[in-house]
Amino acid sequence: MKTQYYTSASLDGFIADSHNSLDWLFQFGEAGDSYPNFISEVGAIAMGATTYEWILNNQIDEGADRPQAWPYEQPAWVFTSRIMAAIEGADIRFVKGDVLPVHQEMVAAAGNKNIWLVGGGDLVGQFYDRGLLDEVIVSIASVTLGSGAPLLPRRIATPPLRLLSAKVYGEAFAQLRYQVPIRADETTA
Ligand SMILES: NC(=O)c1ccc[n+]([C@@H]2O[C@H](COP(=O)([O-])OP(=O)(O)OC[C@H]3O[C@@H](n4cnc5c(N)ncnc54)[C@H](OP(=O)(O)O)[C@@H]3O)[C@@H](O)[C@H]2O)c1
């Protein structure tokens, strides 16, 4: 069982542009996508409020281009300090504060499967801060955005991430898979 940050980013390290748009990503469609294999191994999901709102506005609500059902069968934990709209029939748990007790709940729910941290970057950073992030799997798209939501706003430099694999998907994506090193302060904790 691993806790994985699986996402796509621009070459300059943003997961959404400054208007929280993913149009730059969706222009590529889903050709050669690793997602079906990835999601089949996921048992629990976590995301931040902005990401949840993006799904609501762009995929679920009546105003979306092609409204659809909540896309995940796995239980999902949404981090927010606000009261947010739930989705009928979806297993969504709204939580706030320290990620450690939430991670413990997620581990219990996931069984032998992995935990997917959908994003955004700072929420994943909070899991990293607690020594709970095992892998970063990022598909780098062949675009630059100049500004936006950062991929992972933490300094992880010494020891560095360990590159486990690099795959090419078409002419747009390089998917890099990294193992996150054990934090120096974890070894003495
Ligand atoms: N490229 C991709 O594949 C990809 C993947 C995922 C997301 N995205 C996009 O990237 C953007 C990410 O936005 P973002 O960086 O703002 O991140 P986010 O993590 O989705 O949302 C941040 C919000 O989550 C809440 N939050 C975070 N940690 C919390 C905690 N410990 N306790 C309580 N609430 C907490 C806060 O909202 P409250 O104000 O409610 O407290 C915070 O403002 C979105 O536009 C999303 O759609 C892209």
PDB file of C-alpha atoms and ligand atoms in Angstrom:
ATOM      1  CA  MET A   1       0.000   0.000   0.000  1.00  0.00           C
ATOM      2  CA  LYS A   2       1.420   3.357  -1.063  1.00  0.00           C
ATOM      3  CA  THR A   3       0.323   6.954  -0.725  1.00  0.00           C
ATOM      4  CA  GLN A   4       0.757   8.455  -4.182  1.00  0.00           C
ATOM      5  CA  TYR A   5       0.454  11.915  -5.677  1.00  0.00           C
ATOM      6  CA  TYR A   6      -0.636  11.179  -9.251  1.00  0.00           C
ATOM      7  CA  THR A   7      -1.151  14.252 -11.397  1.00  0.00           C
ATOM      8  CA  SER A   8      -0.312  16.161 -14.553  1.00  0.00           C
ATOM      9  CA  ALA A   9       1.699  19.352 -14.654  1.00  0.00           C
ATOM     10  CA  SER A  10       3.033  21.877 -17.108  1.00  0.00           C
ATOM     11  CA  LEU A  11       6.723  21.852 -17.916  1.00  0.00           C
ATOM     12  CA  ASP A  12       7.137  24.840 -15.580  1.00  0.00           C
ATOM     13  CA  GLY A  13       5.523  23.042 -12.668  1.00  0.00           C
ATOM     14  CA  PHE A  14       1.859  24.086 -12.441  1.00  0.00           C
ATOM     15  CA  ILE A  15      -1.150  21.759 -12.103  1.00  0.00           C
ATOM     16  CA  ALA A  16      -3.710  24.448 -13.042  1.00  0.00           C
ATOM     17  CA  ASP A  17      -3.372  27.862 -14.611  1.00  0.00           C
ATOM     18  CA  SER A  18      -4.003  31.090 -12.702  1.00  0.00           C
ATOM     19  CA  HIS A  19      -7.755  30.832 -13.476  1.00  0.00           C
ATOM     20  CA  ASN A  20      -7.889  27.237 -12.133  1.00  0.00           C
ATOM     21  CA  SER A  21      -8.386  26.059 -15.713  1.00  0.00           C
ATOM     22  CA  LEU A  22      -7.208  22.706 -17.088  1.00  0.00           C
ATOM     23  CA  ASP A  23      -7.918  23.542 -20.739  1.00  0.00           C
ATOM     24  CA  TRP A  24      -4.187  23.341 -21.463  1.00  0.00           C
ATOM     25  CA  LEU A  25      -4.305  19.688 -20.298  1.00  0.00           C
ATOM     26  CA  PHE A  26      -7.544  18.552 -21.886  1.00  0.00           C
ATOM     27  CA  GLN A  27      -6.454  19.710 -25.342  1.00  0.00           C
ATOM     28  CA  PHE A  28      -4.463  16.443 -25.452  1.00  0.00           C
ATOM     29  CA  GLY A  29      -7.410  14.101 -24.825  1.00  0.00           C
ATOM     30  CA  GLU A  30      -6.698  10.775 -23.140  1.00  0.00           C
ATOM     31  CA  ALA A  31      -4.465   9.065 -25.708  1.00  0.00           C
ATOM     32  CA  GLY A  32      -1.960   6.641 -24.175  1.00  0.00           C
ATOM     33  CA  ASP A  33      -3.276   7.366 -20.696  1.00  0.00           C
ATOM     34  CA  SER A  34      -1.955   5.403 -17.711  1.00  0.00           C
ATOM     35  CA  TYR A  35      -5.028   6.323 -15.623  1.00  0.00           C
ATOM     36  CA  PRO A  36      -7.103   3.097 -15.976  1.00  0.00           C
ATOM     37  CA  ASN A  37      -4.278   0.961 -14.591  1.00  0.00           C
ATOM     38  CA  PHE A  38      -3.507   3.486 -11.883  1.00  0.00           C
ATOM     39  CA  ILE A  39      -7.084   3.911 -10.601  1.00  0.00           C
ATOM     40  CA  SER A  40      -7.678   0.145 -10.521  1.00  0.00           C
ATOM     41  CA  GLU A  41      -5.111  -0.010  -7.678  1.00  0.00           C
ATOM     42  CA  VAL A  42      -6.578   2.898  -5.663  1.00  0.00           C
ATOM     43  CA  GLY A  43      -8.659   2.260  -2.510  1.00  0.00           C
ATOM     44  CA  ALA A  44      -9.070   5.779  -1.074  1.00  0.00           C
ATOM     45  CA  ILE A  45      -8.837   9.335  -2.416  1.00  0.00           C
ATOM     46  CA  ALA A  46      -8.028  12.747  -0.899  1.00  0.00           C
ATOM     47  CA  MET A  47      -8.339  16.208  -2.416  1.00  0.00           C
ATOM     48  CA  GLY A  48      -8.540  19.860  -1.454  1.00  0.00           C
ATOM     49  CA  ALA A  49     -11.568  22.108  -1.687  1.00  0.00           C
ATOM     50  CA  THR A  50     -10.482  23.870  -4.895  1.00  0.00           C
ATOM     51  CA  THR A  51     -10.034  20.565  -6.704  1.00  0.00           C
ATOM     52  CA  TYR A  52     -13.437  19.362  -5.434  1.00  0.00           C
ATOM     53  CA  GLU A  53     -15.072  22.585  -6.620  1.00  0.00           C
ATOM     54  CA  TRP A  54     -13.409  22.186 -10.012  1.00  0.00           C
ATOM     55  CA  ILE A  55     -14.950  18.709 -10.383  1.00  0.00           C
ATOM     56  CA  LEU A  56     -18.351  20.024  -9.266  1.00  0.00           C
ATOM     57  CA  ASN A  57     -18.309  22.971 -11.663  1.00  0.00           C
ATOM     58  CA  ASN A  58     -16.763  21.256 -14.678  1.00  0.00           C
ATOM     59  CA  GLN A  59     -17.973  17.666 -14.513  1.00  0.00           C
ATOM     60  CA  ILE A  60     -21.027  17.336 -12.257  1.00  0.00           C
ATOM     61  CA  ASP A  61     -23.212  20.453 -12.132  1.00  0.00           C
ATOM     62  CA  GLU A  62     -25.882  21.132 -14.728  1.00  0.00           C
ATOM     63  CA  GLY A  63     -23.794  24.030 -16.056  1.00  0.00           C
ATOM     64  CA  ALA A  64     -20.945  21.646 -17.040  1.00  0.00           C
ATOM     65  CA  ASP A  65     -20.400  20.954 -20.753  1.00  0.00           C
ATOM     66  CA  ARG A  66     -21.253  17.270 -20.328  1.00  0.00           C
ATOM     67  CA  PRO A  67     -22.640  16.672 -16.806  1.00  0.00           C
ATOM     68  CA  GLN A  68     -21.823  13.243 -15.422  1.00  0.00           C
ATOM     69  CA  ALA A  69     -21.938  11.283 -12.180  1.00  0.00           C
ATOM     70  CA  TRP A  70     -19.226  11.545  -9.491  1.00  0.00           C
ATOM     71  CA  PRO A  71     -16.339   9.720 -11.170  1.00  0.00           C
ATOM     72  CA  TYR A  72     -14.939   7.722  -8.212  1.00  0.00           C
ATOM     73  CA  GLU A  73     -16.130   4.456  -6.669  1.00  0.00           C
ATOM     74  CA  GLN A  74     -13.586   4.736  -3.859  1.00  0.00           C
ATOM     75  CA  PRO A  75     -14.336   6.713  -0.684  1.00  0.00           C
ATOM     76  CA  ALA A  76     -13.076  10.302  -1.005  1.00  0.00           C
ATOM     77  CA  TRP A  77     -11.936  12.714   1.704  1.00  0.00           C
ATOM     78  CA  VAL A  78     -12.289  16.409   0.836  1.00  0.00           C
ATOM     79  CA  PHE A  79     -10.295  18.874   2.935  1.00  0.00           C
ATOM     80  CA  THR A  80     -12.128  22.131   3.608  1.00  0.00           C
ATOM     81  CA  SER A  81     -12.799  24.577   6.416  1.00  0.00           C
ATOM     82  CA  ARG A  82     -16.171  25.394   4.847  1.00  0.00           C
ATOM     83  CA  ILE A  83     -19.523  23.642   4.590  1.00  0.00           C
ATOM     84  CA  MET A  84     -19.630  22.343   1.032  1.00  0.00           C
ATOM     85  CA  ALA A  85     -22.324  20.732  -1.090  1.00  0.00           C
ATOM     86  CA  ALA A  86     -22.291  16.921  -1.059  1.00  0.00           C
ATOM     87  CA  ILE A  87     -23.138  14.792  -4.088  1.00  0.00           C
ATOM     88  CA  GLU A  88     -25.964  12.302  -3.844  1.00  0.00           C
ATOM     89  CA  GLY A  89     -24.781   8.702  -3.946  1.00  0.00           C
ATOM     90  CA  ALA A  90     -21.077   9.595  -3.631  1.00  0.00           C
ATOM     91  CA  ASP A  91     -18.998   8.466  -0.623  1.00  0.00           C
ATOM     92  CA  ILE A  92     -17.472  11.851   0.263  1.00  0.00           C
ATOM     93  CA  ARG A  93     -16.224  12.796   3.733  1.00  0.00           C
ATOM     94  CA  PHE A  94     -15.489  16.457   4.480  1.00  0.00           C
ATOM     95  CA  VAL A  95     -12.549  16.907   6.852  1.00  0.00           C
ATOM     96  CA  LYS A  96     -10.201  19.635   8.058  1.00  0.00           C
ATOM     97  CA  GLY A  97      -6.974  20.148   9.943  1.00  0.00           C
ATOM     98  CA  ASP A  98      -4.179  17.638  10.535  1.00  0.00           C
ATOM     99  CA  VAL A  99      -3.816  15.113   7.706  1.00  0.00           C
ATOM    100  CA  LEU A 100      -2.422  12.364   9.989  1.00  0.00           C
ATOM    101  CA  PRO A 101      -5.710  11.087  11.516  1.00  0.00           C
ATOM    102  CA  VAL A 102      -7.387  11.365   8.115  1.00  0.00           C
ATOM    103  CA  HIS A 103      -4.607   9.298   6.569  1.00  0.00           C
ATOM    104  CA  GLN A 104      -5.152   6.629   9.237  1.00  0.00           C
ATOM    105  CA  GLU A 105      -8.853   6.470   8.280  1.00  0.00           C
ATOM    106  CA  MET A 106      -7.905   6.247   4.620  1.00  0.00           C
ATOM    107  CA  VAL A 107      -5.456   3.407   5.231  1.00  0.00           C
ATOM    108  CA  ALA A 108      -8.180   1.455   7.057  1.00  0.00           C
ATOM    109  CA  ALA A 109     -10.641   2.030   4.198  1.00  0.00           C
ATOM    110  CA  ALA A 110      -8.198   1.289   1.375  1.00  0.00           C
ATOM    111  CA  GLY A 111      -7.420  -2.301   2.390  1.00  0.00           C
ATOM    112  CA  ASN A 112      -4.388  -3.417   0.420  1.00  0.00           C
ATOM    113  CA  LYS A 113      -4.885  -0.741  -2.231  1.00  0.00           C
ATOM    114  CA  ASN A 114      -3.136   2.589  -2.647  1.00  0.00           C
ATOM    115  CA  ILE A 115      -4.116   6.046  -1.475  1.00  0.00           C
ATOM    116  CA  TRP A 116      -4.405   8.679  -4.196  1.00  0.00           C
ATOM    117  CA  LEU A 117      -3.682  12.278  -3.295  1.00  0.00           C
ATOM    118  CA  VAL A 118      -5.381  14.127  -6.163  1.00  0.00           C
ATOM    119  CA  GLY A 119      -4.073  17.561  -5.128  1.00  0.00           C
ATOM    120  CA  GLY A 120      -3.600  20.413  -4.898  1.00  0.00           C
ATOM    121  CA  GLY A 121       0.066  20.793  -4.245  1.00  0.00           C
ATOM    122  CA  ASP A 122      -0.052  22.266  -0.751  1.00  0.00           C
ATOM    123  CA  LEU A 123      -2.389  19.530   0.525  1.00  0.00           C
ATOM    124  CA  VAL A 124       0.073  16.941  -0.805  1.00  0.00           C
ATOM    125  CA  GLY A 125       2.787  18.979   0.935  1.00  0.00           C
ATOM    126  CA  GLN A 126       0.906  18.566   4.216  1.00  0.00           C
ATOM    127  CA  PHE A 127       1.044  14.775   3.775  1.00  0.00           C
ATOM    128  CA  TYR A 128       4.757  15.095   2.957  1.00  0.00           C
ATOM    129  CA  ASP A 129       5.311  17.202   6.097  1.00  0.00           C
ATOM    130  CA  ARG A 130       3.865  14.328   8.150  1.00  0.00           C
ATOM    131  CA  GLY A 131       6.075  11.730   6.422  1.00  0.00           C
ATOM    132  CA  LEU A 132       3.048  10.156   4.679  1.00  0.00           C
ATOM    133  CA  LEU A 133       3.899  10.650   0.993  1.00  0.00           C
ATOM    134  CA  ASP A 134       5.509   7.626  -0.714  1.00  0.00           C
ATOM    135  CA  GLU A 135       5.496   8.447  -4.437  1.00  0.00           C
ATOM    136  CA  VAL A 136       5.018  11.291  -6.888  1.00  0.00           C
ATOM    137  CA  ILE A 137       3.783  10.232 -10.338  1.00  0.00           C
ATOM    138  CA  VAL A 138       3.635  13.269 -12.585  1.00  0.00           C
ATOM    139  CA  SER A 139       2.868  13.485 -16.285  1.00  0.00           C
ATOM    140  CA  ILE A 140       4.673  16.537 -17.608  1.00  0.00           C
ATOM    141  CA  ALA A 141       2.743  18.097 -20.503  1.00  0.00           C
ATOM    142  CA  SER A 142       4.545  19.928 -23.280  1.00  0.00           C
ATOM    143  CA  VAL A 143       3.257  23.355 -22.287  1.00  0.00           C
ATOM    144  CA  THR A 144       4.355  26.197 -20.033  1.00  0.00           C
ATOM    145  CA  LEU A 145       1.834  28.317 -18.124  1.00  0.00           C
ATOM    146  CA  GLY A 146       3.926  31.021 -16.481  1.00  0.00           C
ATOM    147  CA  SER A 147       1.836  30.995 -13.306  1.00  0.00           C
ATOM    148  CA  GLY A 148      -0.860  28.976 -11.548  1.00  0.00           C
ATOM    149  CA  ALA A 149      -1.274  26.332  -8.842  1.00  0.00           C
ATOM    150  CA  PRO A 150       2.139  24.847  -7.990  1.00  0.00           C
ATOM    151  CA  LEU A 151       2.833  21.114  -8.321  1.00  0.00           C
ATOM    152  CA  LEU A 152       4.386  20.633  -4.870  1.00  0.00           C
ATOM    153  CA  PRO A 153       5.349  23.778  -2.955  1.00  0.00           C
ATOM    154  CA  ARG A 154       7.896  22.175  -0.651  1.00  0.00           C
ATOM    155  CA  ARG A 155      11.691  21.956  -0.701  1.00  0.00           C
ATOM    156  CA  ILE A 156      12.699  18.303  -1.152  1.00  0.00           C
ATOM    157  CA  ALA A 157      16.339  18.510  -2.134  1.00  0.00           C
ATOM    158  CA  THR A 158      18.670  16.606   0.179  1.00  0.00           C
ATOM    159  CA  PRO A 159      18.106  13.745  -0.003  1.00  0.00           C
ATOM    160  CA  PRO A 160      16.449  14.178  -3.414  1.00  0.00           C
ATOM    161  CA  LEU A 161      13.507  12.281  -4.847  1.00  0.00           C
ATOM    162  CA  ARG A 162      14.559   8.967  -6.404  1.00  0.00           C
ATOM    163  CA  LEU A 163      13.526   8.509 -10.042  1.00  0.00           C
ATOM    164  CA  LEU A 164      11.893   5.069 -10.445  1.00  0.00           C
ATOM    165  CA  SER A 165      10.773   5.323 -14.072  1.00  0.00           C
ATOM    166  CA  ALA A 166      10.297   7.660 -17.021  1.00  0.00           C
ATOM    167  CA  LYS A 167       7.788   6.854 -19.766  1.00  0.00           C
ATOM    168  CA  VAL A 168       6.881   8.663 -22.959  1.00  0.00           C
ATOM    169  CA  TYR A 169       3.189   9.073 -23.886  1.00  0.00           C
ATOM    170  CA  GLY A 170       2.808  10.379 -27.419  1.00  0.00           C
ATOM    171  CA  GLU A 171       4.329  13.738 -28.346  1.00  0.00           C
ATOM    172  CA  ALA A 172       3.035  15.602 -25.290  1.00  0.00           C
ATOM    173  CA  PHE A 173       3.757  13.696 -22.068  1.00  0.00           C
ATOM    174  CA  ALA A 174       6.723  12.419 -20.088  1.00  0.00           C
ATOM    175  CA  GLN A 175       5.503  10.514 -17.055  1.00  0.00           C
ATOM    176  CA  LEU A 176       8.001  10.542 -14.212  1.00  0.00           C
ATOM    177  CA  ARG A 177       7.615   8.323 -11.174  1.00  0.00           C
ATOM    178  CA  TYR A 178       9.566   9.238  -8.037  1.00  0.00           C
ATOM    179  CA  GLN A 179      10.010   7.651  -4.647  1.00  0.00           C
ATOM    180  CA  VAL A 180       9.924  10.193  -1.825  1.00  0.00           C
ATOM    181  CA  PRO A 181      12.896   9.900   0.541  1.00  0.00           C
ATOM    182  CA  ILE A 182      12.379   9.371   4.245  1.00  0.00           C
ATOM    183  CA  ARG A 183      12.634  12.783   5.880  1.00  0.00           C
ATOM    184  CA  ALA A 184      15.711  13.299   8.049  1.00  0.00           C
ATOM    185  CA  ASP A 185      13.563  14.182  11.085  1.00  0.00           C
ATOM    186  CA  GLU A 186      11.522  10.958  10.649  1.00  0.00           C
ATOM    187  CA  THR A 187      14.530   8.758  11.267  1.00  0.00           C
ATOM    188  CA  THR A 188      15.050  10.304  14.702  1.00  0.00           C
ATOM    189  CA  ALA A 189      11.348  10.591  15.603  1.00  0.00           C
TER     190      ALA A 189
HETATM  191  N1  LIG B   1      -3.301  18.860 -13.313  1.00  0.00           N
HETATM  192  C1  LIG B   1      -4.037  18.005 -12.620  1.00  0.00           C
HETATM  193  O1  LIG B   1      -4.084  16.817 -12.965  1.00  0.00           O
HETATM  194  C2  LIG B   1      -4.744  18.480 -11.395  1.00  0.00           C
HETATM  195  C3  LIG B   1      -4.944  17.614 -10.328  1.00  0.00           C
HETATM  196  C4  LIG B   1      -5.573  18.093  -9.185  1.00  0.00           C
HETATM  197  C5  LIG B   1      -5.999  19.401  -9.109  1.00  0.00           C
HETATM  198  N2  LIG B   1      -5.825  20.214 -10.175  1.00  0.00           N
HETATM  199  C6  LIG B   1      -6.253  21.624 -10.115  1.00  0.00           C
HETATM  200  O2  LIG B   1      -5.266  22.333  -9.412  1.00  0.00           O
HETATM  201  C7  LIG B   1      -5.867  23.359  -8.634  1.00  0.00           C
HETATM  202  C8  LIG B   1      -5.454  23.114  -7.196  1.00  0.00           C
HETATM  203  O3  LIG B   1      -5.863  24.153  -6.433  1.00  0.00           O
HETATM  204  P1  LIG B   1      -5.231  24.464  -4.992  1.00  0.00           P
HETATM  205  O4  LIG B   1      -3.772  24.432  -5.081  1.00  0.00           O
HETATM  206  O5  LIG B   1      -5.942  25.655  -4.494  1.00  0.00           O
HETATM  207  O6  LIG B   1      -5.551  23.227  -4.081  1.00  0.00           O
HETATM  208  P2  LIG B   1      -6.643  22.358  -3.361  1.00  0.00           P
HETATM  209  O7  LIG B   1      -5.835  21.517  -2.478  1.00  0.00           O
HETATM  210  O8  LIG B   1      -7.541  21.674  -4.318  1.00  0.00           O
HETATM  211  O9  LIG B   1      -7.553  23.360  -2.481  1.00  0.00           O
HETATM  212  C9  LIG B   1      -7.003  24.152  -1.486  1.00  0.00           C
HETATM  213  C10 LIG B   1      -8.059  24.350  -0.411  1.00  0.00           C
HETATM  214  O10 LIG B   1      -8.284  23.122   0.285  1.00  0.00           O
HETATM  215  C11 LIG B   1      -8.609  23.403   1.636  1.00  0.00           C
HETATM  216  N3  LIG B   1      -7.622  22.762   2.507  1.00  0.00           N
HETATM  217  C12 LIG B   1      -6.349  22.364   2.187  1.00  0.00           C
HETATM  218  N4  LIG B   1      -5.772  21.786   3.253  1.00  0.00           N
HETATM  219  C13 LIG B   1      -6.687  21.812   4.254  1.00  0.00           C
HETATM  220  C14 LIG B   1      -6.695  21.347   5.593  1.00  0.00           C
HETATM  221  N5  LIG B   1      -5.632  20.710   6.136  1.00  0.00           N
HETATM  222  N6  LIG B   1      -7.818  21.528   6.327  1.00  0.00           N
HETATM  223  C15 LIG B   1      -8.906  22.146   5.812  1.00  0.00           C
HETATM  224  N7  LIG B   1      -8.960  22.598   4.549  1.00  0.00           N
HETATM  225  C16 LIG B   1      -7.862  22.428   3.784  1.00  0.00           C
HETATM  226  C17 LIG B   1      -8.642  24.914   1.775  1.00  0.00           C
HETATM  227  O11 LIG B   1      -9.940  25.321   1.401  1.00  0.00           O
HETATM  228  P3  LIG B   1     -11.026  26.028   2.356  1.00  0.00           P
HETATM  229  O12 LIG B   1     -11.067  27.442   1.907  1.00  0.00           O
HETATM  230  O13 LIG B   1     -12.295  25.329   2.089  1.00  0.00           O
HETATM  231  O14 LIG B   1     -10.566  25.872   3.760  1.00  0.00           O
HETATM  232  C18 LIG B   1      -7.683  25.340   0.669  1.00  0.00           C
HETATM  233  O15 LIG B   1      -7.892  26.659   0.253  1.00  0.00           O
HETATM  234  C19 LIG B   1      -7.364  23.256  -8.880  1.00  0.00           C
HETATM  235  O16 LIG B   1      -7.747  24.156  -9.886  1.00  0.00           O
HETATM  236  C20 LIG B   1      -7.555  21.840  -9.388  1.00  0.00           C
HETATM  237  O17 LIG B   1      -8.666  21.691 -10.248  1.00  0.00           O
HETATM  238  C21 LIG B   1      -5.173  19.798 -11.300  1.00  0.00           C
END
